[in-house]
PDB file of C-alpha atoms and ligand atoms in Angstrom:
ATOM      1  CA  UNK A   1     -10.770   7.996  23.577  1.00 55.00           C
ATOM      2  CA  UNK A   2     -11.510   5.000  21.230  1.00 56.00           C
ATOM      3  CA  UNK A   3      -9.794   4.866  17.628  1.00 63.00           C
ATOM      4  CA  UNK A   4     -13.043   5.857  16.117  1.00 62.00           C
ATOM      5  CA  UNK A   5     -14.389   8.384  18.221  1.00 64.00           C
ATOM      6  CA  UNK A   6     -10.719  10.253  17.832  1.00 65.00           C
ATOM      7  CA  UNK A   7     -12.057  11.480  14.728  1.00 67.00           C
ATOM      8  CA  UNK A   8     -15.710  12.533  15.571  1.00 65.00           C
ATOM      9  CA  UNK A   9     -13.905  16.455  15.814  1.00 62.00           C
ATOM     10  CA  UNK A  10     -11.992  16.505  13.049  1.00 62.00           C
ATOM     11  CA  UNK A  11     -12.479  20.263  11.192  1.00 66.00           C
ATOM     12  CA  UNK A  12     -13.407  20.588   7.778  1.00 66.00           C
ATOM     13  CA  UNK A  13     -10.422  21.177   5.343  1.00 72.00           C
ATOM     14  CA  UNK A  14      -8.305  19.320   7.074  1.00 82.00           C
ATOM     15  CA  UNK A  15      -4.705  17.721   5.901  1.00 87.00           C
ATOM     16  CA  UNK A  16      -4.488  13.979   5.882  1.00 90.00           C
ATOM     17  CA  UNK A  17      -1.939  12.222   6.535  1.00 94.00           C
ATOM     18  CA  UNK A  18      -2.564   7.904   6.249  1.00 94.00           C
ATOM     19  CA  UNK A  19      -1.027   4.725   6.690  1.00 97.00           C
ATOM     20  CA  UNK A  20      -2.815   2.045   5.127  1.00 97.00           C
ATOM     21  CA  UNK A  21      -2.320  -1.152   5.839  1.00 97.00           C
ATOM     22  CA  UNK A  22      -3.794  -5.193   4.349  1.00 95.00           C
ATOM     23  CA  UNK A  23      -2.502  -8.094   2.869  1.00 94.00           C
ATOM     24  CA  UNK A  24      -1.591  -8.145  -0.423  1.00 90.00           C
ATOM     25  CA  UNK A  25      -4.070  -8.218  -2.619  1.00 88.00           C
ATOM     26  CA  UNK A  26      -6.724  -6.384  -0.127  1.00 92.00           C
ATOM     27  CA  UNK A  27      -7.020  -4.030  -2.998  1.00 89.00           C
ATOM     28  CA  UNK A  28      -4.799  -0.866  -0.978  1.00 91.00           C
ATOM     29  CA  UNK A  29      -3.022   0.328  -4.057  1.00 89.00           C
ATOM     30  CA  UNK A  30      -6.575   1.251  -5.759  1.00 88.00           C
ATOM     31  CA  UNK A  31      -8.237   2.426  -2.366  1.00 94.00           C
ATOM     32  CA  UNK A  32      -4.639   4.644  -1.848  1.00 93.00           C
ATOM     33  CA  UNK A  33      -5.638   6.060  -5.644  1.00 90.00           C
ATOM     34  CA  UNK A  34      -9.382   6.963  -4.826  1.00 93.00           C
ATOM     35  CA  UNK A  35      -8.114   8.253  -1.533  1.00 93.00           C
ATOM     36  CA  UNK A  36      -5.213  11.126  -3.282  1.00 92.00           C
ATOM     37  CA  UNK A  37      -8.111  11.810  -5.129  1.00 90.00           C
ATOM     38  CA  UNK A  38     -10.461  12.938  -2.601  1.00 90.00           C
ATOM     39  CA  UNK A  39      -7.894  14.492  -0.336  1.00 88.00           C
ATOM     40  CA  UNK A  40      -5.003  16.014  -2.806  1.00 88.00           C
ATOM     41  CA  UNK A  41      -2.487  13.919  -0.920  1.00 91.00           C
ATOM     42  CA  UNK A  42       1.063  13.084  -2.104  1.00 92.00           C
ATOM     43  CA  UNK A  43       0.933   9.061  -2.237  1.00 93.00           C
ATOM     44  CA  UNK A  44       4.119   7.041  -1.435  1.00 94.00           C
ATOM     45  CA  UNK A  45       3.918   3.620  -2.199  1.00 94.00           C
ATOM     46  CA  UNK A  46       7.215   1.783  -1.715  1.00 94.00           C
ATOM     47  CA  UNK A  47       6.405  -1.472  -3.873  1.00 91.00           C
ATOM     48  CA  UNK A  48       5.886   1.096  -6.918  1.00 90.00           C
ATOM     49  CA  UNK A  49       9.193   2.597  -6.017  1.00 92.00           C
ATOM     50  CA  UNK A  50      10.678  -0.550  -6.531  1.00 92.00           C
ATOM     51  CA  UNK A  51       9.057  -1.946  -9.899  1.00 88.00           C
ATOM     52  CA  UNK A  52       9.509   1.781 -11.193  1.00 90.00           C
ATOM     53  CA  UNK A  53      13.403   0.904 -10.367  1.00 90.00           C
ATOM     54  CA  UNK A  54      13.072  -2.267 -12.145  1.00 88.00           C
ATOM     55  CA  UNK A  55      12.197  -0.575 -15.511  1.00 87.00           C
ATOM     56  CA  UNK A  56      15.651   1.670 -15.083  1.00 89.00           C
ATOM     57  CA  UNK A  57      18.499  -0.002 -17.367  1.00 90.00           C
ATOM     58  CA  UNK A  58      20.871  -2.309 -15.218  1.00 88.00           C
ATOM     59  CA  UNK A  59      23.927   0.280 -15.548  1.00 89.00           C
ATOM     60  CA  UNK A  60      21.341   3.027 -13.473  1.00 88.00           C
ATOM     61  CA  UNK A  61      20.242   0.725 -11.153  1.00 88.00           C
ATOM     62  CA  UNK A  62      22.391   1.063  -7.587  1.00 89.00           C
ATOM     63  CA  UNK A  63      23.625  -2.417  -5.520  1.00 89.00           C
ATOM     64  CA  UNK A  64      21.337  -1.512  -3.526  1.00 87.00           C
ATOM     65  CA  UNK A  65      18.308  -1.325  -6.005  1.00 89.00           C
ATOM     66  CA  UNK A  66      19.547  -4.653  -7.756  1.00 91.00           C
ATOM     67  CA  UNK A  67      19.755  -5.804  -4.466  1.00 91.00           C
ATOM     68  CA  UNK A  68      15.764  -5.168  -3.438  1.00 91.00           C
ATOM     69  CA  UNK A  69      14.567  -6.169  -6.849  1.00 91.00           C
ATOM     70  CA  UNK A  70      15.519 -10.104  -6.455  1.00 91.00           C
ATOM     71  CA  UNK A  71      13.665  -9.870  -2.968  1.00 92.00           C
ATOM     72  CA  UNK A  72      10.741  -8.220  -4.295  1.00 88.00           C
ATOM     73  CA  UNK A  73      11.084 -10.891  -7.302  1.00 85.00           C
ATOM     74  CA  UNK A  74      10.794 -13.480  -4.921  1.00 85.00           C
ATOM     75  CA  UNK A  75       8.139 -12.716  -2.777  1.00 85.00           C
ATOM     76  CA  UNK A  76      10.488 -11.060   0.105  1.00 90.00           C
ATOM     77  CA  UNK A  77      10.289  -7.876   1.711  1.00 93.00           C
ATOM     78  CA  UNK A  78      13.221  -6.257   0.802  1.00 95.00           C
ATOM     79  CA  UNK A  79      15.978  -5.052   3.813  1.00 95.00           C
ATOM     80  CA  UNK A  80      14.570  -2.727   6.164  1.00 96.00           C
ATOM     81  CA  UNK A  81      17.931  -0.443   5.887  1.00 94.00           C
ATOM     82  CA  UNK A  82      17.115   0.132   2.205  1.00 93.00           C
ATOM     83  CA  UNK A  83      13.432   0.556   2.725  1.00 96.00           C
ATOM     84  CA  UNK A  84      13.515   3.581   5.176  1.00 96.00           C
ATOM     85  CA  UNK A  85      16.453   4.983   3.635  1.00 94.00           C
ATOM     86  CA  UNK A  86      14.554   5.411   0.073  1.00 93.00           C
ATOM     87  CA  UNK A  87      11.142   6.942   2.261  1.00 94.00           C
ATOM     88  CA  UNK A  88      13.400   9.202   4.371  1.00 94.00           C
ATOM     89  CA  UNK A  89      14.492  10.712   1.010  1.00 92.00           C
ATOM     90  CA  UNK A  90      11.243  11.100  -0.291  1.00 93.00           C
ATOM     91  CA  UNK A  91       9.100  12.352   2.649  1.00 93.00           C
ATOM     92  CA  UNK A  92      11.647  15.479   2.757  1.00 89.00           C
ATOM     93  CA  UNK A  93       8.914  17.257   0.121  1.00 86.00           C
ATOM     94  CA  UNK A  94       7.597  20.208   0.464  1.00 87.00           C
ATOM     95  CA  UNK A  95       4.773  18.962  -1.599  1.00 88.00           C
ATOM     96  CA  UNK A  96       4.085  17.199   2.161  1.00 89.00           C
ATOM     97  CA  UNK A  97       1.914  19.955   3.183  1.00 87.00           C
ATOM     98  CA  UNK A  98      -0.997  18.485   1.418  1.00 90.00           C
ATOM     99  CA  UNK A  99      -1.216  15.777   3.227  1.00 93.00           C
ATOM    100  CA  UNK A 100       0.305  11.636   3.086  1.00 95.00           C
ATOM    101  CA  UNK A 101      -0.663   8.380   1.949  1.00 95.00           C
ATOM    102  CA  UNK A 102       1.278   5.735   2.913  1.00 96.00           C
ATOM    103  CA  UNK A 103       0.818   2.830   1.076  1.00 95.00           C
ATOM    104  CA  UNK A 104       2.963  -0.536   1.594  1.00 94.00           C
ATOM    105  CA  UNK A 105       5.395   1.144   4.230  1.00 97.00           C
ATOM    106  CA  UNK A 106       6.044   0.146   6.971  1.00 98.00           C
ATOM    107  CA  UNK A 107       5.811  -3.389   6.762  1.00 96.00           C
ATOM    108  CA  UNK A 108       7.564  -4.303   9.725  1.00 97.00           C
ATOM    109  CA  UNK A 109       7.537  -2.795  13.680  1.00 97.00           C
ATOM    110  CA  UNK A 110      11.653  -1.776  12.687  1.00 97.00           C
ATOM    111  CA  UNK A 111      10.020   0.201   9.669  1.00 98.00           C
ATOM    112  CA  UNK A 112       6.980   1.540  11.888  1.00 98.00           C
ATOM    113  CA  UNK A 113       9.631   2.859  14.696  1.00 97.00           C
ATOM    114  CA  UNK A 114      11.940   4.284  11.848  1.00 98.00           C
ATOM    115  CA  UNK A 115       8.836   6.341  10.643  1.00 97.00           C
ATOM    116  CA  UNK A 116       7.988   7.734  13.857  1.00 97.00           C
ATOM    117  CA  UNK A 117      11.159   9.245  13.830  1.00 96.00           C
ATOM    118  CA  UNK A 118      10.777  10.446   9.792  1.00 96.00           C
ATOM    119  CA  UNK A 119       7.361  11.813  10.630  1.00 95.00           C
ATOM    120  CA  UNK A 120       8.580  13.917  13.815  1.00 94.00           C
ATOM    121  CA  UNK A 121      11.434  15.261  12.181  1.00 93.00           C
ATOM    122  CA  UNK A 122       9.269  16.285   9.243  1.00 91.00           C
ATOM    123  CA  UNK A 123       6.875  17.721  11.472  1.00 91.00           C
ATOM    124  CA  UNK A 124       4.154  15.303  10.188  1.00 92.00           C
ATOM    125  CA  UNK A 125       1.501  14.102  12.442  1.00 94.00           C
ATOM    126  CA  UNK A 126      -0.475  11.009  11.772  1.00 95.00           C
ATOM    127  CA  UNK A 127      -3.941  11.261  11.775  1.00 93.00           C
ATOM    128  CA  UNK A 128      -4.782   7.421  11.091  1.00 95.00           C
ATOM    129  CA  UNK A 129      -3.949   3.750  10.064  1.00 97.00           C
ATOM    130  CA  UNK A 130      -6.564   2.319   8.089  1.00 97.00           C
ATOM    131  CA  UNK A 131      -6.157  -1.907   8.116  1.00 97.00           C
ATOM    132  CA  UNK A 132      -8.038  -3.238   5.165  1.00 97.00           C
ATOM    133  CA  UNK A 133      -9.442  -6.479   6.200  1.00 95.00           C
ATOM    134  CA  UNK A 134     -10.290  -9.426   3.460  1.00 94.00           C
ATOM    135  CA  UNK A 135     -10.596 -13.166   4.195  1.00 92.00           C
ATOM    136  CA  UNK A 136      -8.060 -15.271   2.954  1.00 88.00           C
ATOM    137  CA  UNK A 137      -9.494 -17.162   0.376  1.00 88.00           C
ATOM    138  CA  UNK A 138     -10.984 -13.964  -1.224  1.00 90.00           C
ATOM    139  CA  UNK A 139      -7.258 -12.593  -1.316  1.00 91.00           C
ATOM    140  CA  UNK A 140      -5.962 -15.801  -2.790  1.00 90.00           C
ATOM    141  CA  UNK A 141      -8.901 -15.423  -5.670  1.00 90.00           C
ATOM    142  CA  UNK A 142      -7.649 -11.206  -6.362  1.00 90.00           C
ATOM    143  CA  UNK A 143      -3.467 -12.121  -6.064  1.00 91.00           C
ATOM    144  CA  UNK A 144      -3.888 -14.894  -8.444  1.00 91.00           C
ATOM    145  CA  UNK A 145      -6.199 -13.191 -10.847  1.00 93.00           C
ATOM    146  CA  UNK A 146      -4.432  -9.771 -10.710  1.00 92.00           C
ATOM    147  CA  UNK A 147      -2.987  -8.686 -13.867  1.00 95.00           C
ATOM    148  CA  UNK A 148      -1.057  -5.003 -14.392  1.00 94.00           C
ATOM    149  CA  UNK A 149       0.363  -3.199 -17.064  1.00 95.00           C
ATOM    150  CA  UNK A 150       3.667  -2.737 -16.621  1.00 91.00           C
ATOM    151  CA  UNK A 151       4.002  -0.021 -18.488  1.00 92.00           C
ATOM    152  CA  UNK A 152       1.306   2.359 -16.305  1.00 91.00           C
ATOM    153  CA  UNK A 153       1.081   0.276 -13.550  1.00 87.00           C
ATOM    154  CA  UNK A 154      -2.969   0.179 -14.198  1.00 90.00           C
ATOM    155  CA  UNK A 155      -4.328  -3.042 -12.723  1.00 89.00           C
ATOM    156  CA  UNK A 156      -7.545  -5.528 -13.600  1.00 92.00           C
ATOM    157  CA  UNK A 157      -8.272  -9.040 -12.703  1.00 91.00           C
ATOM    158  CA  UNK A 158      -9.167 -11.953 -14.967  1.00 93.00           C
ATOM    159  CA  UNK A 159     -13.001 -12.303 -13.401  1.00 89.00           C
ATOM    160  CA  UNK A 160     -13.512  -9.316 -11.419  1.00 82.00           C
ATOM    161  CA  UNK A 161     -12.433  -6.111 -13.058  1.00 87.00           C
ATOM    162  CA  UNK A 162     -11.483  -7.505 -16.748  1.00 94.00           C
ATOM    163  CA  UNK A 163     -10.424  -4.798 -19.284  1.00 96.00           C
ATOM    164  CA  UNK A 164     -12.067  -3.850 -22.581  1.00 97.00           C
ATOM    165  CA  UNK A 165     -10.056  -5.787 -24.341  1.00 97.00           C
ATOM    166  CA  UNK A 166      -8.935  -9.448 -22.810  1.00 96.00           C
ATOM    167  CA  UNK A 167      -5.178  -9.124 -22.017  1.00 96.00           C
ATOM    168  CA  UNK A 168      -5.178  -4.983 -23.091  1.00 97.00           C
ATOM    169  CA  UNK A 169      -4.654  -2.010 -20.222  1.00 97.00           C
ATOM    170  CA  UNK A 170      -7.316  -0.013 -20.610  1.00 96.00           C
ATOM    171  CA  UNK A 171      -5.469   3.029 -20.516  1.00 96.00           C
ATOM    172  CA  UNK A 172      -2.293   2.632 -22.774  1.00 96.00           C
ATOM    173  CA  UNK A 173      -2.977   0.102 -24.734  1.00 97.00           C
ATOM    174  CA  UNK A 174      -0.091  -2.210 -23.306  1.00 97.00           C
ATOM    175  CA  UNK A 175      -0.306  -5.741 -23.105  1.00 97.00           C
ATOM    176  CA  UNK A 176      -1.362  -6.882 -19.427  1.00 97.00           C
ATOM    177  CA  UNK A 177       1.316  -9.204 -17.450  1.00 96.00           C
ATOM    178  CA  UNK A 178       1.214 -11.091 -14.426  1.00 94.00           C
ATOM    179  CA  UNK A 179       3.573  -9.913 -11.813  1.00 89.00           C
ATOM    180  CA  UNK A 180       6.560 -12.347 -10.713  1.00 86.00           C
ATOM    181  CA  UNK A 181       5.316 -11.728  -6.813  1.00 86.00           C
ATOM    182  CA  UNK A 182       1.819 -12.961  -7.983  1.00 90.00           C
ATOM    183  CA  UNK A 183       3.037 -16.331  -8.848  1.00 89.00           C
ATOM    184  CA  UNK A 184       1.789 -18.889  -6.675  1.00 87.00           C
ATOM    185  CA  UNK A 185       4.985 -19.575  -5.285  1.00 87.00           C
ATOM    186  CA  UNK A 186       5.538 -16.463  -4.289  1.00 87.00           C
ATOM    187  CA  UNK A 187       2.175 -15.562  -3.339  1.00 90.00           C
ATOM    188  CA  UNK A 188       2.421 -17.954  -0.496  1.00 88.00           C
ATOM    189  CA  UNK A 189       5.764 -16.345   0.687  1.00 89.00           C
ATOM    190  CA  UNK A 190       4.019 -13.116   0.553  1.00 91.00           C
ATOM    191  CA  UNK A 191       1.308 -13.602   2.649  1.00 92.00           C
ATOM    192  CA  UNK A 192       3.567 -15.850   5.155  1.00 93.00           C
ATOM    193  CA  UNK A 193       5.384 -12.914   5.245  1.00 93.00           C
ATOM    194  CA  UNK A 194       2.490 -10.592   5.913  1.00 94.00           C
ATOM    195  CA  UNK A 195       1.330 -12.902   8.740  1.00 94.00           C
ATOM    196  CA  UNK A 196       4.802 -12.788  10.855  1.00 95.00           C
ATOM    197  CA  UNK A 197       6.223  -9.483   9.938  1.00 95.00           C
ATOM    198  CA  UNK A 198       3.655  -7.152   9.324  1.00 95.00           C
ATOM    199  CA  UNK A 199       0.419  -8.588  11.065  1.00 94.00           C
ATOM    200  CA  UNK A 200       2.038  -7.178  13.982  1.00 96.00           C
ATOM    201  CA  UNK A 201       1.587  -3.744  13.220  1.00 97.00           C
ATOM    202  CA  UNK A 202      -2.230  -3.553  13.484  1.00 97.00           C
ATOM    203  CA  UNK A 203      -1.700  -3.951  17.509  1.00 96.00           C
ATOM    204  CA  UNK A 204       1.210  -1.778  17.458  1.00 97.00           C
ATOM    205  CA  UNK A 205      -0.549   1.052  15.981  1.00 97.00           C
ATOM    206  CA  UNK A 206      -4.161   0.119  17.956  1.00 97.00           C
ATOM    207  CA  UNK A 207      -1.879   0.760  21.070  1.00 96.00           C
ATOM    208  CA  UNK A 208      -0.950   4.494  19.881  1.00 95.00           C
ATOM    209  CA  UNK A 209      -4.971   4.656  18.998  1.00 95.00           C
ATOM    210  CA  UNK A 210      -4.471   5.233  15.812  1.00 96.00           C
ATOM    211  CA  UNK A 211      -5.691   2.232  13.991  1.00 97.00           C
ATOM    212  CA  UNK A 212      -9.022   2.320  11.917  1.00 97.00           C
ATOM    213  CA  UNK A 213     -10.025  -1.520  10.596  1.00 97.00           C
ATOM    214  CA  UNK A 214     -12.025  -1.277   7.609  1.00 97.00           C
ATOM    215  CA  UNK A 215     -13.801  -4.482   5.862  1.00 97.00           C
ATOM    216  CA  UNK A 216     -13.385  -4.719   2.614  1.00 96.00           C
ATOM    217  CA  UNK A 217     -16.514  -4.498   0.329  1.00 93.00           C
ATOM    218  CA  UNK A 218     -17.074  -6.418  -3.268  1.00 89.00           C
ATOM    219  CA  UNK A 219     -16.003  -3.589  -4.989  1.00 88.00           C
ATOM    220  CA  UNK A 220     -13.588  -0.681  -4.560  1.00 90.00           C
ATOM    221  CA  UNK A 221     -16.133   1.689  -4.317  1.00 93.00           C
ATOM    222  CA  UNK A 222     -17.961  -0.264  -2.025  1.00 96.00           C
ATOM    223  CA  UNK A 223     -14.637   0.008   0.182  1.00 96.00           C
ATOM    224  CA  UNK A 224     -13.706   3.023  -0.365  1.00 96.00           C
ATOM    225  CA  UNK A 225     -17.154   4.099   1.285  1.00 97.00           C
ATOM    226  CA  UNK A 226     -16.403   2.401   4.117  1.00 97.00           C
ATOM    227  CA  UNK A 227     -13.047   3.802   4.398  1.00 96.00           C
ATOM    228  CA  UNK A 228     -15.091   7.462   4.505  1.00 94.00           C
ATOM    229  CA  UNK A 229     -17.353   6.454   6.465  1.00 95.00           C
ATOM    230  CA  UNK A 230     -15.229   5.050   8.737  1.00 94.00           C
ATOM    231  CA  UNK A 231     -13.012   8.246   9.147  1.00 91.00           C
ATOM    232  CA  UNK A 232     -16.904  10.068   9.804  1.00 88.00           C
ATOM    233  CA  UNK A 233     -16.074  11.789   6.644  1.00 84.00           C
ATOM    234  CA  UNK A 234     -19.603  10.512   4.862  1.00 79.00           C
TER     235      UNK A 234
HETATM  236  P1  AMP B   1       3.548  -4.147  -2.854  1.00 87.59           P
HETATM  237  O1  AMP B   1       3.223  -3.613  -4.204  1.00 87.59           O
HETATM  238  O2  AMP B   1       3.291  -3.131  -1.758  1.00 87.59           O
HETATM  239  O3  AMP B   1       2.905  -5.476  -2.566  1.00 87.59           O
HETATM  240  O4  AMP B   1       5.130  -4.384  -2.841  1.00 87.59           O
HETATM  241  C1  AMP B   1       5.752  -5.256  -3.754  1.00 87.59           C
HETATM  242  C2  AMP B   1       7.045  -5.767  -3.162  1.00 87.59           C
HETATM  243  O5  AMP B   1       7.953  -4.682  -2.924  1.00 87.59           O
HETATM  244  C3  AMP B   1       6.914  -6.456  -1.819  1.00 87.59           C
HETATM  245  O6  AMP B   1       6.535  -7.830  -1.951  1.00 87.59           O
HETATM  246  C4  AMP B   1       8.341  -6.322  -1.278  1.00 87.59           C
HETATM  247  O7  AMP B   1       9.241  -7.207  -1.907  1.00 87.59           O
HETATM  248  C5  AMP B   1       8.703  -4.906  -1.730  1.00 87.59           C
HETATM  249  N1  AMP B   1       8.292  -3.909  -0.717  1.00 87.59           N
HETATM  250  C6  AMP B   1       7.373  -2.931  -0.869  1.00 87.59           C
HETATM  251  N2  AMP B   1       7.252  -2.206   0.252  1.00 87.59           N
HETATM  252  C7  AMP B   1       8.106  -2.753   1.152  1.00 87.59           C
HETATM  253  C8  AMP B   1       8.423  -2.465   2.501  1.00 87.59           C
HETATM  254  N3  AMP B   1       7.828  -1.471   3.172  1.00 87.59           N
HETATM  255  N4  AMP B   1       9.355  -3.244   3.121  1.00 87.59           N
HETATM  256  C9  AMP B   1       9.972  -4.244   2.462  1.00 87.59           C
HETATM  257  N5  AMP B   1       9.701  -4.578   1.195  1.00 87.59           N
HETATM  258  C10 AMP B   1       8.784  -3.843   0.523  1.00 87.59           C
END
């Protein structure tokens, strides 16, 4: 059965449980929002675990933690070992039973094969891995324009989704930062990164017939349409 017509049965009410996977900068952190929206799902998004760590005072945060901060600071991914051990802890939930969305784990085929183990321990079955696909330049233009609050993690962009108020989050009020892995320099790291380490993972999860690609559109609603329709859920 192809990737796509997998799905063509899928009963109503049904629990969800997602990878997604794109570049940075495909726009996955906002389609993973609209996505626990629609389906109720617990979200797990490993590069918010880490800034969320960042924010802790120095004395709470572990050698480990200090550790994966001056990757992520740099444009790195941080050590597999550290990765899986922090989404082992959290996918023991019971809050799991209404469904996961996986969002920035794995990132490499070590991380993939370490969740397949997670998931069948947990007795979670994945229903799909939905790539986001963008062309380069067009994620050069969102990295380098993306700016987040870092105080509720809201995010805009300096052309294409500017706030209210120039330099303002929306939400809280805080004044909007660029983050230190979307400097240039480590922008390019990033997405060399991307290319060698996690690339790979769209065949390795084609191969298990789970993989869903899903073009991005000019805006996130645009994509997140596709991403339903894609699933044959619109
Ligand atoms: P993201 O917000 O998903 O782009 O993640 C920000 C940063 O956190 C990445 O550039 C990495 O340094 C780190 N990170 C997040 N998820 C992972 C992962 N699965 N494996 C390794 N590093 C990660």
């Amino acid at each position: 059965m192809s990737d796509q017509s997998r799905l063509d049965s899928t009963p109503a009410g049904k629990v969800w449980n997602f990878i997604l996977l794109g570049a940075p900068g495909v726009g996955k952190g906002t389609q993973a929002e609209l996505l626990t929206k629609r389906f109720g799902a617990v979200q797990l998004s490993t590069g918010e675990v880490f800034r969320a760590a960042k924010k802790l005072p120095v004395s709470e945060q572990t050698p480990a933690i200090k550790e994966a901060i001056s990757y992520m600071q740099a444009g790195n991914l941080v050590p597999d070992s550290t990765v899986v051990a922090i989404v082992r802890e959290k996918l023991h939930c019971p809050e799991l039973h209404r469904g996961l969305l996986l969002d920035g784990f794995p990132r490499t085929v070590p991380q993939a094969e370490a969740l397949s183990d997670i998931l069948n321990t947990e007795n979670i079955p994945l229903d799909a891995v939905l790539s986001y696909e963008l062309p380069i330049e067009q994620v050069l233009e969102r990295l380098g324009g993306r700016r987040t609050c870092p105080k509720c993690g809201a995010s805009f962009h300096i052309k294409d989704r500017q706030p209210r108020v120039k330099g303002i989050c929306d939400q809280c009020g805080t004044e909007l930062i660029q983050r230190d892995d979307d400097r240039p320099e480590a922008i390019r790291v990033r997405l060399e990164t991307y290319d060698r380490k996690t690339a790979p993972l769209i065949e390795y999860y084609q191969k298990k017939g789970l993989l869903i690609r899903v073009e991005c559109g000019e805006t996130p609603q645009e994509t997140f349409a596709r991403t339903l329709q894609a699933l044959k859920l619109a």
